[in-house]
Short mmCIF file of C-alpha atoms and ligand atoms in Angstrom, two decimals:
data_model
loop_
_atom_site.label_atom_id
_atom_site.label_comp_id
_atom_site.label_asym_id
_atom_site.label_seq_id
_atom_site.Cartn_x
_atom_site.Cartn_y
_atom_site.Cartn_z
CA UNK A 1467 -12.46 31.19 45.07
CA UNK A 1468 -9.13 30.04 43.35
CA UNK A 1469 -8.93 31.31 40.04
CA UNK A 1470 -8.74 28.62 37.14
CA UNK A 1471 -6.01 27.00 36.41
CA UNK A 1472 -3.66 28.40 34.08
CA UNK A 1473 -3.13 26.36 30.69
CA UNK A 1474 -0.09 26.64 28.50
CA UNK A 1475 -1.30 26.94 24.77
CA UNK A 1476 0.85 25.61 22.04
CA UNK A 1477 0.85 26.14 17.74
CA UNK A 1478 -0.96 23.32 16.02
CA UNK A 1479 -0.42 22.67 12.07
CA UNK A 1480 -2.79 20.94 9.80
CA UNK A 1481 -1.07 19.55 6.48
CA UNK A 1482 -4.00 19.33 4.03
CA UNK A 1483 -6.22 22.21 5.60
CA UNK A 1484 -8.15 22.89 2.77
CA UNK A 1485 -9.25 19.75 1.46
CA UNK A 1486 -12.47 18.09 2.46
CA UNK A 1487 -11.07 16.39 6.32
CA UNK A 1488 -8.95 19.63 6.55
CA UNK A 1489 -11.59 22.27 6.78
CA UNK A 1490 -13.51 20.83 9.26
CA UNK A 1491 -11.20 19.90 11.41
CA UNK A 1492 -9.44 23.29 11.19
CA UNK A 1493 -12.78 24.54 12.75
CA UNK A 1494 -13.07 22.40 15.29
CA UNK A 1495 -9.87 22.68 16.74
CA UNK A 1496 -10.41 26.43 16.25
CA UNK A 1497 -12.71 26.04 19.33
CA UNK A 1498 -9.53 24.52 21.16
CA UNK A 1499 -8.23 26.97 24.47
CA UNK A 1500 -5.12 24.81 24.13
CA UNK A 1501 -4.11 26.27 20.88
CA UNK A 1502 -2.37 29.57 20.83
CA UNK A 1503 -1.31 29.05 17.09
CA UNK A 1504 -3.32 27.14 14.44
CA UNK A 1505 -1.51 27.01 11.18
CA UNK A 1506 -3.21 25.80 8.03
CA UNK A 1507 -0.93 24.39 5.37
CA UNK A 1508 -1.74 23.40 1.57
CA UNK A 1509 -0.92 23.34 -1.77
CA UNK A 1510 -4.09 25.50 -2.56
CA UNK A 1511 -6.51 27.88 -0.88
CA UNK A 1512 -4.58 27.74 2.82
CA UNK A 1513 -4.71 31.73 2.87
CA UNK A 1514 -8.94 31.54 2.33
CA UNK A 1515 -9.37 28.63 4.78
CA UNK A 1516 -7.19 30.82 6.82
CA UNK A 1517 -8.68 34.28 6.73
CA UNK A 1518 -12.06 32.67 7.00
CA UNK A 1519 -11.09 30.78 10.28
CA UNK A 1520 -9.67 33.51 11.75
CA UNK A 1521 -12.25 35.63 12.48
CA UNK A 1522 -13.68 33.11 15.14
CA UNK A 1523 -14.01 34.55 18.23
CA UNK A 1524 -11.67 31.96 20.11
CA UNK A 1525 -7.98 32.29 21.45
CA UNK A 1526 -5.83 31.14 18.62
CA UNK A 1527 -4.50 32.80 15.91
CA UNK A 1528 -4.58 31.42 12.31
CA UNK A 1529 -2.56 31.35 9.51
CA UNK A 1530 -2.42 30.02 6.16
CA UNK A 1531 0.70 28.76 4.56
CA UNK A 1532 1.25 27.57 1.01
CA UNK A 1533 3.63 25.23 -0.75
CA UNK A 1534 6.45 27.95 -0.60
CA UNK A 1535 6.13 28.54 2.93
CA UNK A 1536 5.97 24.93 4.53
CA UNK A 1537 8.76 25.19 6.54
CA UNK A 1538 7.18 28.25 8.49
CA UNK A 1539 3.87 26.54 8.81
CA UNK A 1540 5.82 23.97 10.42
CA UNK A 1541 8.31 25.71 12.67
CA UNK A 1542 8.19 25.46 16.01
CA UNK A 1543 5.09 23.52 16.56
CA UNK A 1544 3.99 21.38 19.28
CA UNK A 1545 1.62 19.08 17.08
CA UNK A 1546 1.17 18.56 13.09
CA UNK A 1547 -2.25 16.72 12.19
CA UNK A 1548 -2.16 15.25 8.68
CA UNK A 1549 -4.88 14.73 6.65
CA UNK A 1550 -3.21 16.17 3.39
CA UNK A 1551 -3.04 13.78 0.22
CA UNK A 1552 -6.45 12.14 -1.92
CA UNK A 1553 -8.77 10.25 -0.79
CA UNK A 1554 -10.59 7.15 -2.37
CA UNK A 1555 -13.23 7.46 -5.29
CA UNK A 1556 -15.43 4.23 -5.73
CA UNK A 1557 -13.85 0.46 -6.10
CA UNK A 1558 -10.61 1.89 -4.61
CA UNK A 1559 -9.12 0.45 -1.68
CA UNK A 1560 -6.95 2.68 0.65
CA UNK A 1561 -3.65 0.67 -0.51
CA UNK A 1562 -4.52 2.14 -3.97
CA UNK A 1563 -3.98 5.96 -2.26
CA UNK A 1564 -0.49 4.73 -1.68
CA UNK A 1565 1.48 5.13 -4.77
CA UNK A 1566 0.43 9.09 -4.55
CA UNK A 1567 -0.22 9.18 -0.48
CA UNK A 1568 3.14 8.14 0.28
CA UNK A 1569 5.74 10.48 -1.57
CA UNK A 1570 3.28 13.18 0.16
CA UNK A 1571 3.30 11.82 3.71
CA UNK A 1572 7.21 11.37 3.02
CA UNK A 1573 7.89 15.42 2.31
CA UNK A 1574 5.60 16.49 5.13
CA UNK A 1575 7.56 14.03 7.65
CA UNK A 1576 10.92 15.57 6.08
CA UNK A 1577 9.28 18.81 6.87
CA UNK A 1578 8.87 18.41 10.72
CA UNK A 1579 12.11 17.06 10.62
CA UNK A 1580 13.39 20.26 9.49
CA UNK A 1581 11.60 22.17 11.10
CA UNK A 1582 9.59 20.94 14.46
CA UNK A 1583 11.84 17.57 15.31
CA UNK A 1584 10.19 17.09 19.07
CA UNK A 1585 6.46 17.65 17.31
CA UNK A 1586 3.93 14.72 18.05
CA UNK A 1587 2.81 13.71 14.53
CA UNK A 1588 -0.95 12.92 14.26
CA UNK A 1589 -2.12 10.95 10.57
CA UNK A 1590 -4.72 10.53 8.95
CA UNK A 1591 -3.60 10.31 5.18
CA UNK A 1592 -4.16 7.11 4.41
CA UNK A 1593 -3.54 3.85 3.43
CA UNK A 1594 -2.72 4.73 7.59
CA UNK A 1595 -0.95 1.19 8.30
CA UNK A 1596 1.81 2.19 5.85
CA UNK A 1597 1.86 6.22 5.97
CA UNK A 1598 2.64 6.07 9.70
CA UNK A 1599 5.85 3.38 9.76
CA UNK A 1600 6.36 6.02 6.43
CA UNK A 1601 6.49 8.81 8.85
CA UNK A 1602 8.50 6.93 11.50
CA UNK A 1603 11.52 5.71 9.01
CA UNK A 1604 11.78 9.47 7.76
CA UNK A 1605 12.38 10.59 12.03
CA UNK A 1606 14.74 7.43 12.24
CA UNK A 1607 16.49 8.43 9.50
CA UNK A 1608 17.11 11.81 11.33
CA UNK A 1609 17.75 9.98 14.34
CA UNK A 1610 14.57 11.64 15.81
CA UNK A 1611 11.83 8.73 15.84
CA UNK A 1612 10.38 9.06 19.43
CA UNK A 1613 7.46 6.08 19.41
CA UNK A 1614 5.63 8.09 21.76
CA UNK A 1615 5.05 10.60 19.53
CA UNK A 1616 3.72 9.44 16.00
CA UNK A 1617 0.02 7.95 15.44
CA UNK A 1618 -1.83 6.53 13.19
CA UNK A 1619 -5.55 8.77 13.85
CA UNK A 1620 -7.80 5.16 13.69
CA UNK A 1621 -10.28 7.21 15.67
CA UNK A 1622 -12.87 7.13 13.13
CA UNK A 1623 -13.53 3.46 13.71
CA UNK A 1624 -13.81 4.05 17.19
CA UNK A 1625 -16.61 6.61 16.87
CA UNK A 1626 -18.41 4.37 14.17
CA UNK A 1627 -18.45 1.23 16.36
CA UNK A 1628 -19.82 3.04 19.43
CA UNK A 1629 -22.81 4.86 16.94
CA UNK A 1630 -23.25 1.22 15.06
CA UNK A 1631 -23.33 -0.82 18.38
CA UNK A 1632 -25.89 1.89 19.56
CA UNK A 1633 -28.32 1.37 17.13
CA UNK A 1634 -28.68 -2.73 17.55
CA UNK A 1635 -27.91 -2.34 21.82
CA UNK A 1636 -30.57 0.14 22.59
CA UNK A 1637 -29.07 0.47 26.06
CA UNK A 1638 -25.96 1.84 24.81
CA UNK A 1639 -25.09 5.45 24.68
CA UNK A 1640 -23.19 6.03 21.42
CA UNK A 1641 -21.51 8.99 23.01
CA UNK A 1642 -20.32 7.48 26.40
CA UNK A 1643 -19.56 3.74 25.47
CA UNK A 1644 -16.30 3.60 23.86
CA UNK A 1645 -15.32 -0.14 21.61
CA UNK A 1646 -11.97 -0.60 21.26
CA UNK A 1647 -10.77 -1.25 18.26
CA UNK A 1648 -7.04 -2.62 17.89
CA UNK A 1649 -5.07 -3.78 14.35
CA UNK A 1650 -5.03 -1.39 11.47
CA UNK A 1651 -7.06 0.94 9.81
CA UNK A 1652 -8.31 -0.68 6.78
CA UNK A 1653 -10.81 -3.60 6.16
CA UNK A 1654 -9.96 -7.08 7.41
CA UNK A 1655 -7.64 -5.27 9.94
CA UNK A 1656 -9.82 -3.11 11.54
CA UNK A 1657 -10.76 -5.66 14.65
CA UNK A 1658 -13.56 -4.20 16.91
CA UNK A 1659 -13.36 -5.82 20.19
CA UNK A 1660 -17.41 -6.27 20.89
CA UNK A 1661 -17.22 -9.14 23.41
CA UNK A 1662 -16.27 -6.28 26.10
CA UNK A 1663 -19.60 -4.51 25.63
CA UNK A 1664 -22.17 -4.49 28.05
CA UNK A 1665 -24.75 -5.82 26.76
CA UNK A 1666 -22.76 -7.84 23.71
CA UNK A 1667 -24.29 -11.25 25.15
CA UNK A 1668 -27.82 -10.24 24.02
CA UNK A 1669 -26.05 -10.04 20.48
CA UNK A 1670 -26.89 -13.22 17.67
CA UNK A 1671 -23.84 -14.46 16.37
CA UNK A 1672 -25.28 -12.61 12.55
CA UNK A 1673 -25.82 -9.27 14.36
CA UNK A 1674 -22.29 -9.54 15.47
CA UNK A 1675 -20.58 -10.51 11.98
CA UNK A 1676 -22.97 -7.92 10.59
CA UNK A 1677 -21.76 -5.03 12.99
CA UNK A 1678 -18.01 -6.29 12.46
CA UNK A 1679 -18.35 -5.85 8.54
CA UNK A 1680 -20.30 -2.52 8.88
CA UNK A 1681 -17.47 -1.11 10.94
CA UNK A 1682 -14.37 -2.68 8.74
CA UNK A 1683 -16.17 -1.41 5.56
CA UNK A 1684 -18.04 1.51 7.19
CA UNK A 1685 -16.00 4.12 4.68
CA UNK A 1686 -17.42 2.10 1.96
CA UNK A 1687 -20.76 3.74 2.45
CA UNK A 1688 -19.31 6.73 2.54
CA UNK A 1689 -17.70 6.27 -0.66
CA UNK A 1690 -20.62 5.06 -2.64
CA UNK A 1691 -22.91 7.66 -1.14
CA UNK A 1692 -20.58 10.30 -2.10
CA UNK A 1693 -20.32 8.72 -5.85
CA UNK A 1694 -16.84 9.74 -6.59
CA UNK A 1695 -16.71 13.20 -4.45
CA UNK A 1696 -14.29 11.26 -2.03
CA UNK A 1697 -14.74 9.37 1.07
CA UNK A 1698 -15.29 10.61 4.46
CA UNK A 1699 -14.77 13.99 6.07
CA UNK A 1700 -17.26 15.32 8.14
CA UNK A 1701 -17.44 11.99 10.56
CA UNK A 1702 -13.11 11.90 9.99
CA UNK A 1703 -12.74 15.73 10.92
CA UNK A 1704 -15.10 15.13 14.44
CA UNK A 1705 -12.93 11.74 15.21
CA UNK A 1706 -8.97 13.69 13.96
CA UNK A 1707 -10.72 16.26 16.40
CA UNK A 1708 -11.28 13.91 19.30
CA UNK A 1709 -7.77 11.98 19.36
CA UNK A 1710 -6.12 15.60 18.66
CA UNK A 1711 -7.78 16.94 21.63
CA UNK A 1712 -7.10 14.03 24.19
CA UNK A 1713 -3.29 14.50 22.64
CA UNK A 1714 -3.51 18.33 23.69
CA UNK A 1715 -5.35 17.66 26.90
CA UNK A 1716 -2.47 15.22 28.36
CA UNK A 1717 0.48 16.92 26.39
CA UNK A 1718 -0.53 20.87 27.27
CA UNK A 1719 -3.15 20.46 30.23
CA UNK A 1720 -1.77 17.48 31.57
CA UNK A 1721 -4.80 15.63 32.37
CA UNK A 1722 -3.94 12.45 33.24
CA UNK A 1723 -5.93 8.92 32.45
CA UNK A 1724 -7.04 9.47 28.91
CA UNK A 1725 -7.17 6.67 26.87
CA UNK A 1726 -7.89 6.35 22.93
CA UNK A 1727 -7.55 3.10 20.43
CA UNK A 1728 -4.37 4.32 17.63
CA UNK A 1729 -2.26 2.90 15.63
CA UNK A 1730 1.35 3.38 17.39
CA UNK A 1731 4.46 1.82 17.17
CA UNK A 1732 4.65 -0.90 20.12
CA UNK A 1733 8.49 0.22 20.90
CA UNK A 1734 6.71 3.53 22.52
CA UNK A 1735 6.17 1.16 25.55
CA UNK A 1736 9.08 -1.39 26.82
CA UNK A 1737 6.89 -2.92 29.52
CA UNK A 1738 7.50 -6.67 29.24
CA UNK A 1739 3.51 -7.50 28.15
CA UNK A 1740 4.17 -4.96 24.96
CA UNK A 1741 7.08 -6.28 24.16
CA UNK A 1742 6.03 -10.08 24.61
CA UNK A 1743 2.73 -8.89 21.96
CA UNK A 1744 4.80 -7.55 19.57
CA UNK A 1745 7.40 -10.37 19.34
CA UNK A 1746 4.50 -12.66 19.23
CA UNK A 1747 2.77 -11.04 16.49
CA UNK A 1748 6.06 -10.01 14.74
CA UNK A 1749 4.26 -6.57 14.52
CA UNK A 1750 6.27 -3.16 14.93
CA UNK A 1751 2.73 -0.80 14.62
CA UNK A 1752 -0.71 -2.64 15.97
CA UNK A 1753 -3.98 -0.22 16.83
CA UNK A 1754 -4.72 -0.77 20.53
CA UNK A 1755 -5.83 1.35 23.76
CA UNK A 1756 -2.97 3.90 24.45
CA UNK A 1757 -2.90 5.82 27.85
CA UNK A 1758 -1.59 9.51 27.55
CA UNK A 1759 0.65 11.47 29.41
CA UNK A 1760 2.54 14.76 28.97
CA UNK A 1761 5.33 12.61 27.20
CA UNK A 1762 2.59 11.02 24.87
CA UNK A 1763 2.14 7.17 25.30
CA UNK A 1764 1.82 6.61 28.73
CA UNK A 1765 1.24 3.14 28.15
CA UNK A 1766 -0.15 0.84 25.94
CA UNK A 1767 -2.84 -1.98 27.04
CA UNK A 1768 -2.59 -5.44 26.47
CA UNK A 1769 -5.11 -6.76 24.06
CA UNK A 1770 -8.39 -7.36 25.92
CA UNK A 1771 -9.49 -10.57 26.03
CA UNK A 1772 -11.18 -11.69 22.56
CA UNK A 1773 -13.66 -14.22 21.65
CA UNK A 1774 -12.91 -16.81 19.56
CA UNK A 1775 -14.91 -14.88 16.80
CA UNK A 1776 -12.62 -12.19 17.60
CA UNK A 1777 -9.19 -14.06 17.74
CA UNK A 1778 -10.16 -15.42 13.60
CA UNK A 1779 -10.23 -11.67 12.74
CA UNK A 1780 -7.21 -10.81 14.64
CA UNK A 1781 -5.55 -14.37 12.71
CA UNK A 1782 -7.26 -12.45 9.35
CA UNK A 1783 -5.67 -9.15 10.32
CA UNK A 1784 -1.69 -9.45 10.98
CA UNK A 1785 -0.58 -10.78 7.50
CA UNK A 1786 -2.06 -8.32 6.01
CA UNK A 1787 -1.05 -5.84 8.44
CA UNK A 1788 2.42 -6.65 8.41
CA UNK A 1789 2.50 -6.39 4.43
CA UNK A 1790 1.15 -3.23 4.98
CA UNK A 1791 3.65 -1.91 7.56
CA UNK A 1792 6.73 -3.49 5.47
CA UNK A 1793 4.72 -1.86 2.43
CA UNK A 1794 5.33 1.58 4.24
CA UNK A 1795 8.86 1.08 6.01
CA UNK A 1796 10.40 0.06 2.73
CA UNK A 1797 8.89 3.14 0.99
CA UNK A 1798 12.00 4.80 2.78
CA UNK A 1799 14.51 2.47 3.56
CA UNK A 1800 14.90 1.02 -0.06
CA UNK A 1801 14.74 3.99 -1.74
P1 NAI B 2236 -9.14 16.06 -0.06
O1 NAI B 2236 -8.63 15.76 -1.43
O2 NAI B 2236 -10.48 16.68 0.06
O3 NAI B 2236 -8.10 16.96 0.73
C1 NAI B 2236 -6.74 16.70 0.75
C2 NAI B 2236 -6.01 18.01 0.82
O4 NAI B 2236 -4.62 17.72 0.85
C3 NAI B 2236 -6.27 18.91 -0.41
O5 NAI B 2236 -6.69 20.20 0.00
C4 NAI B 2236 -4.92 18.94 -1.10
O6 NAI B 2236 -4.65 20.19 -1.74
C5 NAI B 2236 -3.98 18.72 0.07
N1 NAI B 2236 -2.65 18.28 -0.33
C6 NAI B 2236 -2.28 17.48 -1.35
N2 NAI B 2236 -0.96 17.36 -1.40
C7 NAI B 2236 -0.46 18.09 -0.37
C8 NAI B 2236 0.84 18.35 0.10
N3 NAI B 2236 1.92 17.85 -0.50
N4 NAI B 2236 0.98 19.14 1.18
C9 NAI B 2236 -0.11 19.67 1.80
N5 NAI B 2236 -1.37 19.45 1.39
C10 NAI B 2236 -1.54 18.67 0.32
O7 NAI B 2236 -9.09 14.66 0.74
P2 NAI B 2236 -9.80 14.32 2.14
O8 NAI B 2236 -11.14 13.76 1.90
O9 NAI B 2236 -9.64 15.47 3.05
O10 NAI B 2236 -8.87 13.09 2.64
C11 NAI B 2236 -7.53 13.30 3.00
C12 NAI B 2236 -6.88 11.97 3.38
O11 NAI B 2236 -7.47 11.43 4.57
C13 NAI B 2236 -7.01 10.88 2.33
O12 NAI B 2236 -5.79 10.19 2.22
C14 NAI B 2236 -8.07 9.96 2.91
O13 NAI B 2236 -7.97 8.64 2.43
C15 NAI B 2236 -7.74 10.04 4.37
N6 NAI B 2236 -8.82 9.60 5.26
C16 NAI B 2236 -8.46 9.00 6.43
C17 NAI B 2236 -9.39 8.54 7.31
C18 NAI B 2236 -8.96 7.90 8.59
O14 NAI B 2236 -9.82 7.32 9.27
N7 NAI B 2236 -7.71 7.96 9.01
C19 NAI B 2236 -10.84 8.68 7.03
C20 NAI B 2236 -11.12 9.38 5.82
C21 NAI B 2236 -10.13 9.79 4.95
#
């Protein structure tokens, strides 16, 4: 028998470890044989998720770094997953995160500059359609933006359209049937494509507008269940999980095929159908299926084919996007 194939292992950083998405998604990737290194920076209690963490009986080491030691959390890693900044309390929308969100998502992005330039940066800080291009003006700045390399985590939508879909298509598996989900990641932009389901055409036309507002405004239950102690993390930590995974298992193990739904910028693939989407849209960042490869983006897919239910939301979805995304660039070039 040949013995198993070897995998490289590589140091993964989460900014934000101890807060609410942090901690459970420190655990989970705990469980990850591609991580040699997992290092868990905050502003408070890093060394206690830390020690905790790391006596798991898994590969990795763990450490915990604090705000005086960023730059060593940071150096030489392969990925940095960001969840670190507040969340929303009730009647908040995520743009209202961004007068705080952004000046945090801005140091951090400094930070791998500094210290782990080639990184792949994975967030999840929100308001996500303007912390990403935040992220990306920082690397261009440095004259180190590689498109291939920085996403916007818009996982969580994903996951909640498959589960929501599952529970009015009874025939559908919520674990096996991924939707894809393209735009943004927040309310009107978040476009679930359902007409590509099996099983969509059994689907009234009120089941469908009710499924698209449950999953654009599915953190909205979150946040009024929760009352004011923040929005979701348990559901966010399995989904940063997921697309952090399917990064390591192209990047490190170089599996090949695996596609997720993010929020990238569309000059991480020059292929003549990107770029004809993007100058049609006037877009620089859309959410839409991304192939991975060890590089990162692969390649991106065209749009599917959308209803005309779908193409109203998509109409709905790219002023506000592009607000957003000028919201975010702006943030660093005008300052
Ligand atoms: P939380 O408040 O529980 O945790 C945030 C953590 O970030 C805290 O431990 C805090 O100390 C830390 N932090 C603050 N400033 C920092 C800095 N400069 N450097 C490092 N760490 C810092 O919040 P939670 O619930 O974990 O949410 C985190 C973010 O994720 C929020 O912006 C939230 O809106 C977003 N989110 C994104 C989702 C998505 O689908 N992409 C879904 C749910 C939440």
């Amino acid at each position: 028998m040949s013995p198993a194939p070897e995998h490289n292992s590589v140091k993964v950083v989460v900014c934000g470890a101890a807060g609410g998405i942090g901690q459970p998604l420190s655990l989970l990737l705990k469980q990850s044989d591609l991580i040699s290194h997992l290092a868990l920076f905050d502003v408070v209690n890093a060394a206690g998720v830390a020690a905790d963490l790391s006596h798991i009986n898994t590969k990795s080491k763990v450490t915990g770094h604090g705000r005086e030691s960023m730059d060593e959390a940071l150096q030489g890693a392969h990925t940095v997953v960001i969840p670190a900044g507040v969340p929303r309390k009730p009647g908040m929308t995520r743009d209202d995160l961004f007068k705080i969100n952004a000046g945090i998502i801005r140091d951090l992005a400094e930070g791998v500059a500094k210290n782990c330039p080639d990184a792949f940066v994975l967030v999840i800080s929100n308001p996500v359609n303007s912390t990403v291009p935040i992220v990306a003006e920082v690397l261009k700045k440095h004259g180190i933006f590689n498109p291939k390399k920085v996403f916007g985590i818009s996982t969580l939508d994903v996951v909640r359209s498959s589960r929501f879909v599952s529970e009015v298509i009874p025939s559908v598996d919520p674990k096996s049937t991924r939707v894809t989900v393209v735009g943004g990641h927040s309310g009107v932009t978040i476009v679930p494509i359902l007409s590509q389901i099996p099983g969509h055409a059994s689907l009234t036309q009120e089941q469908i507008d009710a499924l698209t507002h449950r999953i654009q405004y599915g953190g909205d239950e979150v946040v009024k269940a929760k009352d004011g102690a923040g929005s979701a993390t348990l559901s966010m930590a399995f989904a940063g999980a997921r697309f952090t995974n399917v990064i390591l298992e192209a990047t490190v193990a170089g599996k090949a095929g695996l596609v997720e739904s993010t929020y990238v910028n569309l000059a991480a693939d020059s292929s003549a159908s990107t770029q004809a989407f993007r100058e049609k849209t006037q877009l620089d960042y859309f959410a839409l299926d991304v192939e991975f490869g060890r590089e990162g983006v692969s390649k991106i897919h065209a749009l599917p084919k959308v209803s005309a239910y779908e193409q109203t939301l998509l109409d709905a979805a790219i002023p506000e996007l592009k607000a957003n995304i000028e919201k975010g660039a702006s943030f660093i070039t005008a300052a």
